[in-house]
PDB file of C-alpha atoms and ligand atoms in Angstrom:
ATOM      1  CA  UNK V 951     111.454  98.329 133.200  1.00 38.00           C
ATOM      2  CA  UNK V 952     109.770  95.256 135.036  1.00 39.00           C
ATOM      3  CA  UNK V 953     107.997  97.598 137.682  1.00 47.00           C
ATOM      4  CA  UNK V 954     107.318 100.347 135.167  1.00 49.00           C
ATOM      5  CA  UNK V 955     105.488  97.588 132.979  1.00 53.00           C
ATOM      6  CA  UNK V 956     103.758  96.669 136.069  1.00 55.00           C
ATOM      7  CA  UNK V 957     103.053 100.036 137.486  1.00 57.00           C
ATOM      8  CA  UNK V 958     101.595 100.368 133.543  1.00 65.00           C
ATOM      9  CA  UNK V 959      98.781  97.562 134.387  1.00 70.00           C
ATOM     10  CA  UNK V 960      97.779  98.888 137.817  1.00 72.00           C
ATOM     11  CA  UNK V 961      97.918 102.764 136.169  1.00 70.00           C
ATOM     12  CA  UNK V 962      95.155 101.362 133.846  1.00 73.00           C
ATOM     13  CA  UNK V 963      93.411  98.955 136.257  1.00 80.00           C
ATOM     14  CA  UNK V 964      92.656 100.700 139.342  1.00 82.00           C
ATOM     15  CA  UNK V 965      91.097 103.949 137.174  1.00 81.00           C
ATOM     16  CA  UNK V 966      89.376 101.552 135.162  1.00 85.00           C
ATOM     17  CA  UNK V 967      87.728  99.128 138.677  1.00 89.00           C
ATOM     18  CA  UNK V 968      87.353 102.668 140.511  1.00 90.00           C
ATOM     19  CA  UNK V 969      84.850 104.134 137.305  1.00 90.00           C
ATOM     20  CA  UNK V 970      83.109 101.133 137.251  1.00 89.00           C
ATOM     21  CA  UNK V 971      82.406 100.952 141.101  1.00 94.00           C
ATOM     22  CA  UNK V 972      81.890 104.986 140.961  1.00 93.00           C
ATOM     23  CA  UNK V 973      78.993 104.446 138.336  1.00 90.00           C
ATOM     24  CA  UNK V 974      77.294 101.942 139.896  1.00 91.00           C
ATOM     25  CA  UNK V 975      77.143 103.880 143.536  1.00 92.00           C
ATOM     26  CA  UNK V 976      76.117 106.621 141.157  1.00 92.00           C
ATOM     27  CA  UNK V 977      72.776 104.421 140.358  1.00 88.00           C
ATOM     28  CA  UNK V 978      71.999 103.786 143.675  1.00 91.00           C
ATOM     29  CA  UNK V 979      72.605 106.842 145.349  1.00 92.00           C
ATOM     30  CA  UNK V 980      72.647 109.821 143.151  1.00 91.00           C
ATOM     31  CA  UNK V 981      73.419 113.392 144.196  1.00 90.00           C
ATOM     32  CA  UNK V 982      71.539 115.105 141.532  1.00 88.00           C
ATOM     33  CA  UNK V 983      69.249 114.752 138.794  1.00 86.00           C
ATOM     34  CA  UNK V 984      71.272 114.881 135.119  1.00 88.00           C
ATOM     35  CA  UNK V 985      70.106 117.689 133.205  1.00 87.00           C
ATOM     36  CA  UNK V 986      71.281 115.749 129.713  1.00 85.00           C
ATOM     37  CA  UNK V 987      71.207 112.569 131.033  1.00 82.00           C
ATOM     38  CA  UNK V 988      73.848 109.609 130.151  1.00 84.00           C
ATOM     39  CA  UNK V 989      73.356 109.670 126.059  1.00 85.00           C
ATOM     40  CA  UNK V 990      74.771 110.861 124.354  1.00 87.00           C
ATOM     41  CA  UNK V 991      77.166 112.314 126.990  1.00 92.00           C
ATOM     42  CA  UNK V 992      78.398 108.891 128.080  1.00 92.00           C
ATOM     43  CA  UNK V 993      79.024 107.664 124.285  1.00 91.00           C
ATOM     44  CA  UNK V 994      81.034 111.097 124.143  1.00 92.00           C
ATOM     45  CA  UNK V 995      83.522 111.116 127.100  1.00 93.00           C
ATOM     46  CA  UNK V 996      84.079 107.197 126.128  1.00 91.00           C
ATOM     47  CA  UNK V 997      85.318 108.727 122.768  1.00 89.00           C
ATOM     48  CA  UNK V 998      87.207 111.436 124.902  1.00 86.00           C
ATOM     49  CA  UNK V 999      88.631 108.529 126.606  1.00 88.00           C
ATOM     50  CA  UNK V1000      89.682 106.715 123.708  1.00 86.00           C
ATOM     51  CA  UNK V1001      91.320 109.740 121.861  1.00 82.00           C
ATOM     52  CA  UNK V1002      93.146 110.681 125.192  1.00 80.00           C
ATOM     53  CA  UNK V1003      93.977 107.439 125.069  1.00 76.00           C
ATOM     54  CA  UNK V1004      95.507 107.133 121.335  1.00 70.00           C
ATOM     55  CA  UNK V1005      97.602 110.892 122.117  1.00 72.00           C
ATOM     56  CA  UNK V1006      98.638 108.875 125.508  1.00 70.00           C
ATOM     57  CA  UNK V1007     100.155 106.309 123.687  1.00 61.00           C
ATOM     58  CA  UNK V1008     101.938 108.569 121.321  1.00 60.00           C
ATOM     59  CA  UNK V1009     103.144 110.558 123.663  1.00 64.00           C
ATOM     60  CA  UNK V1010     102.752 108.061 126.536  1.00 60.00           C
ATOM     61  CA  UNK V1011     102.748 109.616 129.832  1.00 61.00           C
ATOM     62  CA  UNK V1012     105.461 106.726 130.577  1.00 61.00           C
ATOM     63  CA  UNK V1013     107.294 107.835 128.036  1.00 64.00           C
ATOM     64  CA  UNK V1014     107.606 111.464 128.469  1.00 70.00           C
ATOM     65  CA  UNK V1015     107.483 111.462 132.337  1.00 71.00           C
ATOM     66  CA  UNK V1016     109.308 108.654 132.290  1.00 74.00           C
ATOM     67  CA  UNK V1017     112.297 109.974 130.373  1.00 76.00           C
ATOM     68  CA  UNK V1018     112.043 113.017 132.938  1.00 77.00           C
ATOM     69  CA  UNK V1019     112.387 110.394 135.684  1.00 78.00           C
ATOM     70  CA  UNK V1020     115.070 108.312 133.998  1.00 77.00           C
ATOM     71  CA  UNK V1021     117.134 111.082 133.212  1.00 77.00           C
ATOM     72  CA  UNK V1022     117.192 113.144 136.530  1.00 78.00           C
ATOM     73  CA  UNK V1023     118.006 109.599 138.108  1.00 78.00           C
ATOM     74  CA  UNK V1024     121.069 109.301 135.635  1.00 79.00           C
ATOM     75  CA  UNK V1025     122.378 112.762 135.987  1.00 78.00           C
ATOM     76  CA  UNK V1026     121.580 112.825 139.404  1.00 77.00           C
ATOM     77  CA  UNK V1027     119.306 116.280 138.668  1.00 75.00           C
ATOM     78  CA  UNK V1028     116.441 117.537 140.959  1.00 76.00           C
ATOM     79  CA  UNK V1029     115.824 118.712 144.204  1.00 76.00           C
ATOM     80  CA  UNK V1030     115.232 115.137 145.776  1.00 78.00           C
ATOM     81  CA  UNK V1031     118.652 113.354 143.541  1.00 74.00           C
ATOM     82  CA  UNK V1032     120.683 116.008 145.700  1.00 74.00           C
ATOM     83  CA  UNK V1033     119.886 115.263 149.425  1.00 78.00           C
ATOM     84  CA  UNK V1034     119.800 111.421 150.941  1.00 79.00           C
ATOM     85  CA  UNK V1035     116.138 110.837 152.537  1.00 85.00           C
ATOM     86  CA  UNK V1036     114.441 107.516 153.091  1.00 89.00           C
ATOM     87  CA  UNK V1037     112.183 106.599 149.978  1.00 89.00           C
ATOM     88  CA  UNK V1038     109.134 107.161 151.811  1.00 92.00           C
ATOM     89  CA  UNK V1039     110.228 110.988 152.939  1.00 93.00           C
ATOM     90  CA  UNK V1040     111.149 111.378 149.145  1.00 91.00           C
ATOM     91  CA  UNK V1041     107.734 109.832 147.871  1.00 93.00           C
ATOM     92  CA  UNK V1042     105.726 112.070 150.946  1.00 95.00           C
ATOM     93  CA  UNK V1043     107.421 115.044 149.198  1.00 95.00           C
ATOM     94  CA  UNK V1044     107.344 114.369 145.741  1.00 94.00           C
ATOM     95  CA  UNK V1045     103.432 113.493 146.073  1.00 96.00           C
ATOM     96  CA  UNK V1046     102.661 116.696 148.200  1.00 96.00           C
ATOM     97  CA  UNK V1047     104.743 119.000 145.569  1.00 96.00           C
ATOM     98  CA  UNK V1048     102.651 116.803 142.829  1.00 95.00           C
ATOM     99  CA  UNK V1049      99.660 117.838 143.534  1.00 97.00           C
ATOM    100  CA  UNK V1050     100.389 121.577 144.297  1.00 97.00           C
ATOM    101  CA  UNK V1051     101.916 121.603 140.764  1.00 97.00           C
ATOM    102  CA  UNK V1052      98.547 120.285 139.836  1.00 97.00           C
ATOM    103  CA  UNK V1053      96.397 123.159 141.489  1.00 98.00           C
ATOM    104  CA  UNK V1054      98.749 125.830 140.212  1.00 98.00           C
ATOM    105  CA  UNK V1055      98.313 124.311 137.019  1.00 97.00           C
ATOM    106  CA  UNK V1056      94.328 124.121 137.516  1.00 98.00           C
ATOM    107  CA  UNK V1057      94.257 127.653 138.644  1.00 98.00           C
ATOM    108  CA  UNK V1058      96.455 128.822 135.787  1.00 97.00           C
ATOM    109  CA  UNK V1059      93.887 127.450 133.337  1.00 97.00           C
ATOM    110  CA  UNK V1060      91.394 129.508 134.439  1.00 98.00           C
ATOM    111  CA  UNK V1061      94.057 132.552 134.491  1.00 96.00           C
ATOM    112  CA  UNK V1062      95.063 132.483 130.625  1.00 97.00           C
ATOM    113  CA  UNK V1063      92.931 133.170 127.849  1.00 96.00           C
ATOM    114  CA  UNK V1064      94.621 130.248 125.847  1.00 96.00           C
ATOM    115  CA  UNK V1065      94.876 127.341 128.679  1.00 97.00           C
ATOM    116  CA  UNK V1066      90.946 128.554 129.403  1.00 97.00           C
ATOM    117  CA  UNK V1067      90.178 127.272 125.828  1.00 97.00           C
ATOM    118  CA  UNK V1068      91.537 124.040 126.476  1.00 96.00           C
ATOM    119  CA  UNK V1069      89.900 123.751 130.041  1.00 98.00           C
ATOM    120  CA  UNK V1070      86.721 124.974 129.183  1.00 98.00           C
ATOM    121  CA  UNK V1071      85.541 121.872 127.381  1.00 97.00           C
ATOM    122  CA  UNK V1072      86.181 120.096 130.477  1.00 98.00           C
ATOM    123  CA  UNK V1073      83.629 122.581 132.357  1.00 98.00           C
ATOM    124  CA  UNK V1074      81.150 123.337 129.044  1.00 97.00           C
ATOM    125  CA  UNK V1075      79.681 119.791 130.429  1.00 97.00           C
ATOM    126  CA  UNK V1076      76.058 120.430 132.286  1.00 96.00           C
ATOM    127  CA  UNK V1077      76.655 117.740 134.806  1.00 95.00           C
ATOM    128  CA  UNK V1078      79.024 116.252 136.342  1.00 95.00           C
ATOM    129  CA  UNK V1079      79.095 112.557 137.139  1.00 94.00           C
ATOM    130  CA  UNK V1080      82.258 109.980 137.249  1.00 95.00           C
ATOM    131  CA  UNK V1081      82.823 109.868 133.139  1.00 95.00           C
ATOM    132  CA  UNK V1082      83.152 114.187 133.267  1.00 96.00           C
ATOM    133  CA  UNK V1083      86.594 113.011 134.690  1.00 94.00           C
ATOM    134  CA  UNK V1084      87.022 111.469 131.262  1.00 93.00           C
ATOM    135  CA  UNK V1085      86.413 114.744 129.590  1.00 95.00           C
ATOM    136  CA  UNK V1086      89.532 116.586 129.116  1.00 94.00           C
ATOM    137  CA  UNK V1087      90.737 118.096 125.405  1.00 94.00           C
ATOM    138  CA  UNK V1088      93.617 116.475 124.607  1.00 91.00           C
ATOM    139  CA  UNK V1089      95.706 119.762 124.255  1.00 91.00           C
ATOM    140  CA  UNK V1090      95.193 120.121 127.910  1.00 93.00           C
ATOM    141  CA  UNK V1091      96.177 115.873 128.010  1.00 89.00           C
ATOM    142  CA  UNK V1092      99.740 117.406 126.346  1.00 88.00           C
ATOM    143  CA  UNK V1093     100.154 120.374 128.149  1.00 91.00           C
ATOM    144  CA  UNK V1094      99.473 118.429 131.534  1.00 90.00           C
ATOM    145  CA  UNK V1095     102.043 116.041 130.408  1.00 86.00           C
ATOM    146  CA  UNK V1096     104.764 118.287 129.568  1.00 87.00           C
ATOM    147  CA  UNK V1097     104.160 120.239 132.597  1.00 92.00           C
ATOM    148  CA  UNK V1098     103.813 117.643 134.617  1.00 89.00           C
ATOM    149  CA  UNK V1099     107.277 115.868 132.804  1.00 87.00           C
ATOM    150  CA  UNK V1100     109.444 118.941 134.081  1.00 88.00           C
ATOM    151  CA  UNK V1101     108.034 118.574 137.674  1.00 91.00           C
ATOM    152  CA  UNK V1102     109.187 115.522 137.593  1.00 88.00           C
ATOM    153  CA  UNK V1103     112.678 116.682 136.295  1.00 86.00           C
ATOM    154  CA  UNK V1104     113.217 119.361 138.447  1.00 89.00           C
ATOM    155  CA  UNK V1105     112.250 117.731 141.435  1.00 90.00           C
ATOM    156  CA  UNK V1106     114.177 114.425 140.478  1.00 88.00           C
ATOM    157  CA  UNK V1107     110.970 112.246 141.418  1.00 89.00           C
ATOM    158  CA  UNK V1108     111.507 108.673 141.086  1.00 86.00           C
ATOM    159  CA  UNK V1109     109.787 106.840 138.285  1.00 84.00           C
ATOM    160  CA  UNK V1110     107.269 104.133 140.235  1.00 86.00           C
ATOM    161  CA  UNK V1111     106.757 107.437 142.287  1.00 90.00           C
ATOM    162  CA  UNK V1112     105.491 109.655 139.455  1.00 86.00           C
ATOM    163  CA  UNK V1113     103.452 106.929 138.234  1.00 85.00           C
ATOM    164  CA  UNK V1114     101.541 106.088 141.945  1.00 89.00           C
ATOM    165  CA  UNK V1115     100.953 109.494 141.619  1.00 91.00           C
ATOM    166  CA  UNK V1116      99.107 109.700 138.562  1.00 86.00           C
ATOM    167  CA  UNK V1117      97.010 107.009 139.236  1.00 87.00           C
ATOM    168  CA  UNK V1118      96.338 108.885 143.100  1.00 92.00           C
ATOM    169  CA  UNK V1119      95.234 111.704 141.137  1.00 92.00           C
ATOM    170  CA  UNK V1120      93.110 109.832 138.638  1.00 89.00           C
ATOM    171  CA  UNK V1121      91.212 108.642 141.193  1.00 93.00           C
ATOM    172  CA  UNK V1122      91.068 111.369 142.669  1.00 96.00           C
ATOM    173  CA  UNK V1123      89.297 113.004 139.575  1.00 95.00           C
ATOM    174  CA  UNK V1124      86.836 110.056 139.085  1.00 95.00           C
ATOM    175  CA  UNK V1125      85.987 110.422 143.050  1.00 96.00           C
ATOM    176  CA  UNK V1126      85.103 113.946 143.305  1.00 96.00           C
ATOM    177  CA  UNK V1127      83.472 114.394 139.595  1.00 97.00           C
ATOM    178  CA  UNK V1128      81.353 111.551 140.607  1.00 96.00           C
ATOM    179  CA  UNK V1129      77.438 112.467 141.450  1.00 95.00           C
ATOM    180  CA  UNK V1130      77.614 110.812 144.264  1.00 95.00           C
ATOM    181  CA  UNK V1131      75.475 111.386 147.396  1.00 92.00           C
ATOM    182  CA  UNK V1132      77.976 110.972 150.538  1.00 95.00           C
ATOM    183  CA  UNK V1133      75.997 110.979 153.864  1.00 95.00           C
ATOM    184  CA  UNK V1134      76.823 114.936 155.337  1.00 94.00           C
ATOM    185  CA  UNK V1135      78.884 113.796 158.015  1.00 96.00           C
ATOM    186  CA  UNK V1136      81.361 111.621 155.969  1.00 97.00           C
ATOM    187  CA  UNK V1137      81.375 114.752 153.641  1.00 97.00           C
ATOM    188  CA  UNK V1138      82.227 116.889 156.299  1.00 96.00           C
ATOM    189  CA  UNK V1139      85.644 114.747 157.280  1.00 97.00           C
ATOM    190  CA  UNK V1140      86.662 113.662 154.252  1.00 97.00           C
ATOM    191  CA  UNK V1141      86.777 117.361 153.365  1.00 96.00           C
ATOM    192  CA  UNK V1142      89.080 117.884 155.675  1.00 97.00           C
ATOM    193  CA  UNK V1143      91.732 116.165 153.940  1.00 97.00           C
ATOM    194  CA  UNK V1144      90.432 115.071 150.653  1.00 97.00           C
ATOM    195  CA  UNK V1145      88.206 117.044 147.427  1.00 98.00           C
ATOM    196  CA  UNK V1146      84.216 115.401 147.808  1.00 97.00           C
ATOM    197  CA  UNK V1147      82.074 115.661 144.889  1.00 97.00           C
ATOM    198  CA  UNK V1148      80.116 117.954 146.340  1.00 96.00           C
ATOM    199  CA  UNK V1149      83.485 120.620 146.669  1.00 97.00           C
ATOM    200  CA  UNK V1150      84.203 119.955 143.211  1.00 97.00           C
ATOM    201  CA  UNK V1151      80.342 120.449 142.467  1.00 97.00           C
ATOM    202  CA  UNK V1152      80.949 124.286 142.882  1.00 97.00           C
ATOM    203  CA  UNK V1153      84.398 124.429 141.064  1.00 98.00           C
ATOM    204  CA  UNK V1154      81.543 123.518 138.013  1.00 98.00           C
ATOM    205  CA  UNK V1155      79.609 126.351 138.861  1.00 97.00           C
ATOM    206  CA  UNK V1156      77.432 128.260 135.874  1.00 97.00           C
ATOM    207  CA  UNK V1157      78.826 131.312 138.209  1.00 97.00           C
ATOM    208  CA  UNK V1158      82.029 132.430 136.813  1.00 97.00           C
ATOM    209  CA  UNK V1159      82.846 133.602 140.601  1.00 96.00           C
ATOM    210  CA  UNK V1160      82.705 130.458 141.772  1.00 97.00           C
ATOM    211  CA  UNK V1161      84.623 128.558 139.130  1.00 98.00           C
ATOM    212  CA  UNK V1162      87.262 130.642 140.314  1.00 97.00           C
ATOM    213  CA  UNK V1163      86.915 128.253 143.746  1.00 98.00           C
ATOM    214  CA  UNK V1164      88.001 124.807 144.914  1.00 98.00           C
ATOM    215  CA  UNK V1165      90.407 124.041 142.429  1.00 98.00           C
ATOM    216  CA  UNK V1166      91.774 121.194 143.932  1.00 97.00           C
ATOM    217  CA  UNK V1167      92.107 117.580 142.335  1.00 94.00           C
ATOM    218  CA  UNK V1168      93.192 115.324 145.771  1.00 96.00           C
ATOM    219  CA  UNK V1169      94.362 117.558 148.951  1.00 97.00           C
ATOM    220  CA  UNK V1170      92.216 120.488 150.194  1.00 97.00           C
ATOM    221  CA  UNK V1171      95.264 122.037 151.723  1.00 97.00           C
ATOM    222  CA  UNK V1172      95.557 124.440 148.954  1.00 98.00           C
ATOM    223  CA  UNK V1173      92.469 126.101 148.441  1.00 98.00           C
ATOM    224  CA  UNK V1174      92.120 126.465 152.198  1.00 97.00           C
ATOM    225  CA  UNK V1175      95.282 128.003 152.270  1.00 98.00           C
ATOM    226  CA  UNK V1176      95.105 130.331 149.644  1.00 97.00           C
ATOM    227  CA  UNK V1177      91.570 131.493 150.107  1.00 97.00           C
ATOM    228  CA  UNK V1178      90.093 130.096 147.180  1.00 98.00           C
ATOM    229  CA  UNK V1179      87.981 127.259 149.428  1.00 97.00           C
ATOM    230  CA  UNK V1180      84.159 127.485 149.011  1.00 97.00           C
ATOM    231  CA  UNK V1181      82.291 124.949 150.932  1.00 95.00           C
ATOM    232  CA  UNK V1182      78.897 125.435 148.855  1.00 94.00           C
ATOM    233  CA  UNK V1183      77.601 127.381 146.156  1.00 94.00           C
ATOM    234  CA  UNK V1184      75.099 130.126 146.884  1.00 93.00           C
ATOM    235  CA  UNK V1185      72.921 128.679 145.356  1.00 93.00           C
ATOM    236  CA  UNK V1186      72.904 125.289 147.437  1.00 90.00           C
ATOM    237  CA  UNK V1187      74.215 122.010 145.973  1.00 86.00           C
ATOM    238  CA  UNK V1188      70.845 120.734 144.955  1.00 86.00           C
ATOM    239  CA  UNK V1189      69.739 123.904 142.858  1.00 90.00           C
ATOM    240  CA  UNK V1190      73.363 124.738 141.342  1.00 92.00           C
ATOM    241  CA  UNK V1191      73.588 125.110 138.084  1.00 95.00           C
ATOM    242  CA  UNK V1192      76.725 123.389 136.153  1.00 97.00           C
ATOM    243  CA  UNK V1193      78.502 124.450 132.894  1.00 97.00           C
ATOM    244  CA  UNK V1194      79.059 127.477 131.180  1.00 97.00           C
ATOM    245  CA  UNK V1195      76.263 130.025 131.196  1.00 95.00           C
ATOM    246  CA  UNK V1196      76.424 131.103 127.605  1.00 93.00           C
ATOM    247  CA  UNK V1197      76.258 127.463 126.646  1.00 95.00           C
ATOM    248  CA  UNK V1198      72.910 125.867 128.187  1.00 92.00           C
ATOM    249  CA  UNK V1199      71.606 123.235 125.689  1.00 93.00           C
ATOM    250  CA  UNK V1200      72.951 120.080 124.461  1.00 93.00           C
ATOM    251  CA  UNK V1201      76.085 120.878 122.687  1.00 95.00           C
ATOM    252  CA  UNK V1202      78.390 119.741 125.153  1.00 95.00           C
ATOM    253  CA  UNK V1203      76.635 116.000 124.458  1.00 94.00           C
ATOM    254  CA  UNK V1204      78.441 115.820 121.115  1.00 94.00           C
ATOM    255  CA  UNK V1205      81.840 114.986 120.827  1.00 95.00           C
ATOM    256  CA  UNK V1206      82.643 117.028 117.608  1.00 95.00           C
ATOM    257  CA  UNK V1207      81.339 119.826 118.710  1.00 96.00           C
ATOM    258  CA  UNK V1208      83.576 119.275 122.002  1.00 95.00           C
ATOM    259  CA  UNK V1209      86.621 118.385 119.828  1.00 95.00           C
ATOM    260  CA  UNK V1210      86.237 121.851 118.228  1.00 95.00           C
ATOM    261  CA  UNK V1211      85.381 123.935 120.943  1.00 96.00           C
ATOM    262  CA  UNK V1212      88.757 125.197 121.754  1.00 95.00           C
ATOM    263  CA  UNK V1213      89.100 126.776 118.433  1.00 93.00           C
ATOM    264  CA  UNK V1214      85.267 128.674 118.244  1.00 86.00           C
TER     265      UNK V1214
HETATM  266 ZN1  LIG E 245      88.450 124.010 136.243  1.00 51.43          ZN
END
């Protein structure tokens, strides 16, 4: 319980040092010009962040994932609890399986009518800089955490694991949401390994085509491998336009109206 409270204060910290540092590199080199600018948008994913927050602690991702961990450990249940690998093969594993889980999941949300509800509030935003990574409904913060939970489970994935890998794939999120302007060449490697901004850029597409594109959170692998990889929008990165088509005014700034937006 020691390294869980631990691994509790770094799961905060790091996220919370990595948005500050993304915002200010945001300032001095910025990808794009914002279409609604920081406010009321910022004021509204720091709400987002504080409600995700409040359903996090009732149904702390520690708890529920951690009560997958705990009891796959105790019952000796998943995939990794029934073969004897060196912690670091196990943790390779578990964090590669992770984040596949996590595209399938992503792509899944743009599959079914009811997860697109949910998702869609993440995408009805009209730009995209480090605090859009803040901007998830919370019924998409529960489902994620259920789903995630029975990963976990089934795959027997150590506890400090499972939580290394949510903060990974935090930031992750805050990295390649950020508007960012990464010199081409830097782009062009990361890439290779790792989601840039300017991948995810076209995941945000107003072009319901290429939504469908790039929906990775950490490791390209996936989206390269299942033909889903887009390197640019046909547009071009600098005249792309984000959001949802059939909302283009400033809406998405409000955080009531986002709150509801699921259920219109
Ligand atoms: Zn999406």
């Amino acid at each position: 319980m020691i390294q869980a409270g631990l691994g509790h204060y770094y799961a905060v910290a790091i996220p919370a040092l990595l948005l500050v540092l993304l915002a200010s590199a945001e300032a001095i080199w910025p990808r794009r010009a914002l279409v609604l600018g920081r406010n009321p948008r910022w004021r509204t994913h720091a709400l987002f962040f504080i409600s995700n927050a409040v359903i996090g602690r009732l149904l702390s991702f520690l708890v529920v994932v951690g009560m997958a961990a705990n009891w796959a450990d105790t019952h000796k249940f998943g995939v990794l609890n029934l073969v004897a690998l060196p912690f670091w093969v196990e943790a390779a594993i578990a964090f590669i399986v992770l984040d596949f889980a996590v595209w399938l999941q992503h792509f899944f949300m743009h599959r079914t009518p009811l997860l697109w509800r949910m998702h869609a509030v993440h995408h009805s935003d009209r730009d995209l800089d480090v605090t859009t990574a803040l901007r998830f409904h919370p019924f998409e913060l529960i489902v994620s955490t259920f789903y995630k939970s029975a990963i976990v489970a089934l795959l027997g994935v150590p506890l400090l694991v499972a939580l290394a890998f949510e903060v990974w794939l935090n930031a992750n999120a805050l990295f390649n949401h950020s508007n960012i302007r990464l010199p081409r060449k830097l782009d062009r490697i990361l890439r290779l390994l790792l989601v840039t901004p300017d991948m995810h850029l076209v995941h945000h597409s107003t072009l319901v085509e290429e939504q469908k594109h790039n929906f990775g959170f950490a490791l390209t692998l996936w989206d390269r491998a299942l033909g889903t990889y887009r390197a640019e929008s046909i547009l071009g990165a600098e005249n792309q336009k984000i959001g949802l088509a059939m909302i283009d005014d400033g809406r998405p700034s409000g955080f009531i109206w986002s709150m509801k937006q699921p259920l219109t």
